[in-house]
Short mmCIF file of C-alpha atoms and ligand atoms in Angstrom, two decimals:
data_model
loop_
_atom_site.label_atom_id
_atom_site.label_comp_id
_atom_site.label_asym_id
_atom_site.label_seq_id
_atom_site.Cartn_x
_atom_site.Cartn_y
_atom_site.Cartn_z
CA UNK A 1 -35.38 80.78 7.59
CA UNK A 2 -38.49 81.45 9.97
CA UNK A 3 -40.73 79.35 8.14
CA UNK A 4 -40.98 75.58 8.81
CA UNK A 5 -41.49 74.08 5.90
CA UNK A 6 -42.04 70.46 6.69
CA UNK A 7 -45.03 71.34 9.31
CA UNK A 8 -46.30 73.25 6.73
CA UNK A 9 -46.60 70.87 4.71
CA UNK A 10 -47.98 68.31 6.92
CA UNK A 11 -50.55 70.64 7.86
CA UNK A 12 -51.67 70.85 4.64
CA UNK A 13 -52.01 67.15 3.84
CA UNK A 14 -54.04 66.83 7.33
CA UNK A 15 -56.28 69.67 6.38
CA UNK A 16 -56.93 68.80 2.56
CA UNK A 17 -57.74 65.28 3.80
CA UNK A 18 -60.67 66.86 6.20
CA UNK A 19 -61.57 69.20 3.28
CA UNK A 20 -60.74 72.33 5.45
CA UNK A 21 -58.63 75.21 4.79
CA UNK A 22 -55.45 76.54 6.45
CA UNK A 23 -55.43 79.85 7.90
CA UNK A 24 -51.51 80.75 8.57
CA UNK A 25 -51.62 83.13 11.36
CA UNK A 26 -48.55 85.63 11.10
CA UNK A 27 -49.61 88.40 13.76
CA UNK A 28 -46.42 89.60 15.35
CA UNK A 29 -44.69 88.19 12.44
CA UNK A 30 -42.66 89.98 9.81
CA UNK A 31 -43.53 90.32 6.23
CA UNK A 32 -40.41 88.61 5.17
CA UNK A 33 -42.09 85.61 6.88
CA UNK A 34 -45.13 85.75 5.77
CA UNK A 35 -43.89 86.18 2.22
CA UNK A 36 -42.21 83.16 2.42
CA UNK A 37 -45.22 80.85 3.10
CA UNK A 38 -46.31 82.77 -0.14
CA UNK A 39 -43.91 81.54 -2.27
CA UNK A 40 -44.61 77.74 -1.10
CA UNK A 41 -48.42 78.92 -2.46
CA UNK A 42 -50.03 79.81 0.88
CA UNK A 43 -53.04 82.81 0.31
CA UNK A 44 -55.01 82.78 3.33
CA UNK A 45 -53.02 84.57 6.62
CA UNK A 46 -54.86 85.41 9.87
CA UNK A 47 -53.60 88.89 11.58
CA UNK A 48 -55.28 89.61 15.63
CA UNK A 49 -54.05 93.43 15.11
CA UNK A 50 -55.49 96.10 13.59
CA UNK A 51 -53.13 97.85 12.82
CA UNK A 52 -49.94 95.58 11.95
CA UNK A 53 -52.88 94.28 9.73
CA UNK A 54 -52.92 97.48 7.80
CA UNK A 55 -49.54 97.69 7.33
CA UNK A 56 -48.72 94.50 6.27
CA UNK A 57 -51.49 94.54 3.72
CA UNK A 58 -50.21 97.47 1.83
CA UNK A 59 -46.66 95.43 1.32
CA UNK A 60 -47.48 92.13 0.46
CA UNK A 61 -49.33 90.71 -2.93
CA UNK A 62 -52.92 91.54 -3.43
CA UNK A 63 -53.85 88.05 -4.01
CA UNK A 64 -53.73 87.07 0.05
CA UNK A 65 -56.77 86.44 1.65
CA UNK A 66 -56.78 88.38 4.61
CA UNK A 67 -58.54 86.74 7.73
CA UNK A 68 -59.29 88.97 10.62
CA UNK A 69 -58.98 86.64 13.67
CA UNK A 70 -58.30 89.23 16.83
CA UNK A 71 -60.92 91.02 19.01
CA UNK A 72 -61.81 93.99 16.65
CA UNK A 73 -63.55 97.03 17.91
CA UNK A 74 -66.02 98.57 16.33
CA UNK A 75 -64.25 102.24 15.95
CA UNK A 76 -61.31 99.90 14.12
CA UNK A 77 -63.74 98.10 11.58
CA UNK A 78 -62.92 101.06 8.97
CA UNK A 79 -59.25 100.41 8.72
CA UNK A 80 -59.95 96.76 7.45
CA UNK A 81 -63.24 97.49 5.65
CA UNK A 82 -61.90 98.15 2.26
CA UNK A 83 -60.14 94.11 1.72
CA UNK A 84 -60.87 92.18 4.78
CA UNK A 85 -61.76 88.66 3.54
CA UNK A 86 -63.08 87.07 6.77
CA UNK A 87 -64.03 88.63 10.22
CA UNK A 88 -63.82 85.21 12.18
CA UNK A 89 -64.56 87.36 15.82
CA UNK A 90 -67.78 89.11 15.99
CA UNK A 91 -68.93 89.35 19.79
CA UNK A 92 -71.60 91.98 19.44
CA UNK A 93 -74.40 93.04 17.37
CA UNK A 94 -72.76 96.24 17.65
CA UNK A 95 -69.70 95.33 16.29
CA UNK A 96 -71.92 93.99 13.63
CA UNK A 97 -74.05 96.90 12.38
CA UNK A 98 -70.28 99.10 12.33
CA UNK A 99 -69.11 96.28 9.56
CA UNK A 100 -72.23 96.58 7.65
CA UNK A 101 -71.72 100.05 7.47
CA UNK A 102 -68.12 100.11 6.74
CA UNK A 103 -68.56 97.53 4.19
CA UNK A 104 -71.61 99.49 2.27
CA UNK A 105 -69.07 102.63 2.09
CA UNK A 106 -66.88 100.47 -0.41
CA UNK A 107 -69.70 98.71 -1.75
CA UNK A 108 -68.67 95.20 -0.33
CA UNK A 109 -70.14 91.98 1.08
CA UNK A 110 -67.98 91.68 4.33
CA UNK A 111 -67.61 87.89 5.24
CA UNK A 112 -68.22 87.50 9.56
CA UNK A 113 -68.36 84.35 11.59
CA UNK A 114 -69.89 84.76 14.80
CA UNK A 115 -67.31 83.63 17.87
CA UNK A 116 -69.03 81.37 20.19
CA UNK A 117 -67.85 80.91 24.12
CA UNK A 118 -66.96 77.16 24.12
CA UNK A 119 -63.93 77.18 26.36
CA UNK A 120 -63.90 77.20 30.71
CA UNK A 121 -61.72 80.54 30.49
CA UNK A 122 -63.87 83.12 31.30
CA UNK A 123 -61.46 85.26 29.28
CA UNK A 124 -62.46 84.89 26.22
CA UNK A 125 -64.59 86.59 24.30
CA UNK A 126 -68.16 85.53 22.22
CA UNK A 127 -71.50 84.39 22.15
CA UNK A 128 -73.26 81.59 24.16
CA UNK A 129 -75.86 79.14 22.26
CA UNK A 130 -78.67 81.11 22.94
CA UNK A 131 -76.95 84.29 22.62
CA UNK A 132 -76.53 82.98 18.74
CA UNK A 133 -79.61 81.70 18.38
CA UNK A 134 -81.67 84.97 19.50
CA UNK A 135 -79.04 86.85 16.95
CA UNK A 136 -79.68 85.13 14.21
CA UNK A 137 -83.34 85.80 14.67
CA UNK A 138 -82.98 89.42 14.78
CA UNK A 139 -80.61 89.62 11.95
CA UNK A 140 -83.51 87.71 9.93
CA UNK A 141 -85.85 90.35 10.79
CA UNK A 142 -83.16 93.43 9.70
CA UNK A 143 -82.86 91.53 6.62
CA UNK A 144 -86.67 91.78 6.05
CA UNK A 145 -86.05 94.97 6.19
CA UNK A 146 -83.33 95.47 3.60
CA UNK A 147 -81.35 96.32 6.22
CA UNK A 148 -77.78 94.39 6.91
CA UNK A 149 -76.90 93.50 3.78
CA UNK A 150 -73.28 94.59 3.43
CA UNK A 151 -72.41 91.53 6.00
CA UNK A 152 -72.34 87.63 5.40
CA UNK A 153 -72.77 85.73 8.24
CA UNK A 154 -70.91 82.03 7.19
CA UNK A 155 -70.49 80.07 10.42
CA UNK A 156 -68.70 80.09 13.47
CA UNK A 157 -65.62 80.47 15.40
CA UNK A 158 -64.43 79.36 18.78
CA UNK A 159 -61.44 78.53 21.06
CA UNK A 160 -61.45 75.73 22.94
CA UNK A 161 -59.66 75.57 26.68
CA UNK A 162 -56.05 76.28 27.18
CA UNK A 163 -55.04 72.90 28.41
CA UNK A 164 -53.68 69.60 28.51
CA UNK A 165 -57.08 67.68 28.74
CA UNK A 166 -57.97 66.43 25.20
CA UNK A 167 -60.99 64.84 26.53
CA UNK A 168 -62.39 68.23 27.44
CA UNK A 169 -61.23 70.03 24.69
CA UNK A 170 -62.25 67.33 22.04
CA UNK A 171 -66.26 67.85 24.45
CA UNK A 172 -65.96 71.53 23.59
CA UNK A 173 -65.30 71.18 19.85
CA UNK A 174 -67.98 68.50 19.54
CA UNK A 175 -70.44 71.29 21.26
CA UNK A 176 -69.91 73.72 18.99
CA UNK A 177 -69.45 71.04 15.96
CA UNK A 178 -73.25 70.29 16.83
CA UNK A 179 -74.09 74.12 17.54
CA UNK A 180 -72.61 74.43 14.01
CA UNK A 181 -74.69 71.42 12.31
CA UNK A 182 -77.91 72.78 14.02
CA UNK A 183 -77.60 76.52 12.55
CA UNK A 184 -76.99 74.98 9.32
CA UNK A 185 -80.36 73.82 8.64
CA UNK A 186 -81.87 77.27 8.67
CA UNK A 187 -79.03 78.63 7.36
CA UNK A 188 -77.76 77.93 3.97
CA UNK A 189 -75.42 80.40 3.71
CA UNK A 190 -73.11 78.67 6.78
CA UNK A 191 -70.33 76.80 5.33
CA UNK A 192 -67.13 78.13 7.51
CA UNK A 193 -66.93 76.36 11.47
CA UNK A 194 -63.47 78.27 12.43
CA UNK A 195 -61.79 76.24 15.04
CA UNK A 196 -58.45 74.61 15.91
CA UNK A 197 -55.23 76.24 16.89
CA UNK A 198 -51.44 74.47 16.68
CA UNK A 199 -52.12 72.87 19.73
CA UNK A 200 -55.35 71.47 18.79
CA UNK A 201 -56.05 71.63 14.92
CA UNK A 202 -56.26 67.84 14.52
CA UNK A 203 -58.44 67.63 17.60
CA UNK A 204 -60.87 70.17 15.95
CA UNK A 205 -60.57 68.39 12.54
CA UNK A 206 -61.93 65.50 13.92
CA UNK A 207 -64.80 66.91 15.11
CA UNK A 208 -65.64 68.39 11.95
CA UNK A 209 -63.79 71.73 11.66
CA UNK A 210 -63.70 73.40 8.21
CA UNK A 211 -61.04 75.94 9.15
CA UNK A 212 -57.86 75.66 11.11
CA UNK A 213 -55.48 78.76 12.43
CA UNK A 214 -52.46 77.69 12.68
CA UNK A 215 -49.57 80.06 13.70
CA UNK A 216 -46.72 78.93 15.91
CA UNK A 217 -46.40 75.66 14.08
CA UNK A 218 -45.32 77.78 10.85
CA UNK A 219 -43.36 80.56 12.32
CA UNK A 220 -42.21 79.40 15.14
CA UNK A 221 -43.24 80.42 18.65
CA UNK A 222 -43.83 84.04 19.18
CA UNK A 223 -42.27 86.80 21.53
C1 PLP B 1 -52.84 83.48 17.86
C2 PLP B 1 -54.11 82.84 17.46
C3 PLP B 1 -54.12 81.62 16.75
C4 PLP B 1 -52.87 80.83 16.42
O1 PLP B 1 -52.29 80.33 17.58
P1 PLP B 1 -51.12 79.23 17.52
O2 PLP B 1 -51.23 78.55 18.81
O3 PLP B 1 -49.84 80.00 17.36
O4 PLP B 1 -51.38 78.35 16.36
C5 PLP B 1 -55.34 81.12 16.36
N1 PLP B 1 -56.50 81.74 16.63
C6 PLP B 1 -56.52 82.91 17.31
C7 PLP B 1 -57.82 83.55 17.57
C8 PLP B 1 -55.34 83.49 17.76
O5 PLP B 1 -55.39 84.62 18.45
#
């Protein structure tokens, strides 16, 4: 049994009451596990790795909602083109152009929240605030053009500092709560703000976060 049921559950009831969805992130995990949370109705699972994506996809039922969640690189995209449901990590407008692309060659709408730098780590990957900003603009003016129109851009993702200080940590949710708010205005079509982890998913629910990814809470810690 390498699922725990109870904080599963739990989970659940904390996310439905903040109207946000669970993302159970199995990367490293086997399919055995991940079938599991299946059978207690989970859909949506969150994979960092291409390939152990790939793989796992072509085993398990066609109904999951597959969330990309890793860095992805932009000779990769084609792997998970054909029934990615959700990029959450774009970090270039490279990396965006390849998905268009890929997702035009199966004639698809490809789903892609743009990850935003919130945390001190200098580690991580994404977009500052005016980084977004200036993207956004020049995605408007491709889309003038009838260009870009295989992608969906529905919000944002980011990951907060690795650490012990809520205080900070609750500061960099808030930022990119309001980052989140602000984009929302101009942009209808942003509905998903992707943040919250097992160490943190209550922290970021509180400040308004519409999707947690929650992994070592379900299945336990990893290797
Ligand atoms: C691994 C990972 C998670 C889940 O982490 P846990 O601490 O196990 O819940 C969430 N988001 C991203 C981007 C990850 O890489």
């Amino acid at each position: 049994m390498s699922v725990n049921e109870k904080n599963y559950k739990a989970i659940l009831e904390k996310t439905a009451a903040a109207h946000a969805t669970l993302v159970a992130v199995s990367k490293t995990k086997p399919a055995s596990d991940i079938q599991m949370l299946y059978d207690l109705g989970q859909r949506a699972f969150g994979e960092n790795y291409v390939q152990e994506l790939v793989e796992k996809e072509a085993v398990l039922p066609k109904d999951i909602h597959w969330h990309f969640i890793g860095h992805l690189q932009s000779n990769k995209v084609k792997y998970i083109a054909p029934f990615v449901h959700l990029i959450h990590g774009v970090d270039s407008f490279k990396l965006l152009t390849e998905i268009d692309k890929q997702a035009a060659k199966h004639h698809r709408i490809i789903n892609c929240l743009l990850q935003v730098h919130i945390a001190k780590e200098t580690t991580k990957f994404g977009f500052d605030k005016e980084e977004v900003f200036e993207l956004m603009n020049t995605i408007g003016k491709y889309r003038q053009l009838q260009a870009l129109q295989h992608i969906n851009i529905c919000g944002l993702m980011g990951m907060a500092s690795f650490t012990d200080d809520t205080a900070l940590v609750q500061r960099e949710f808030e930022y990119l709560s309001r980052l989140f708010i602000r984009l929302q205005t101009e942009n209808p079509c942003f509905r998903i703000l992707s943040m919250g982890m097992s160490g943190d998913y209550e922290l970021a629910l509180e400040q308004g976060s519409t999707m947690v990814r929650v992994g070592s809470l379900l299945f336990g810690a990893r290797a």
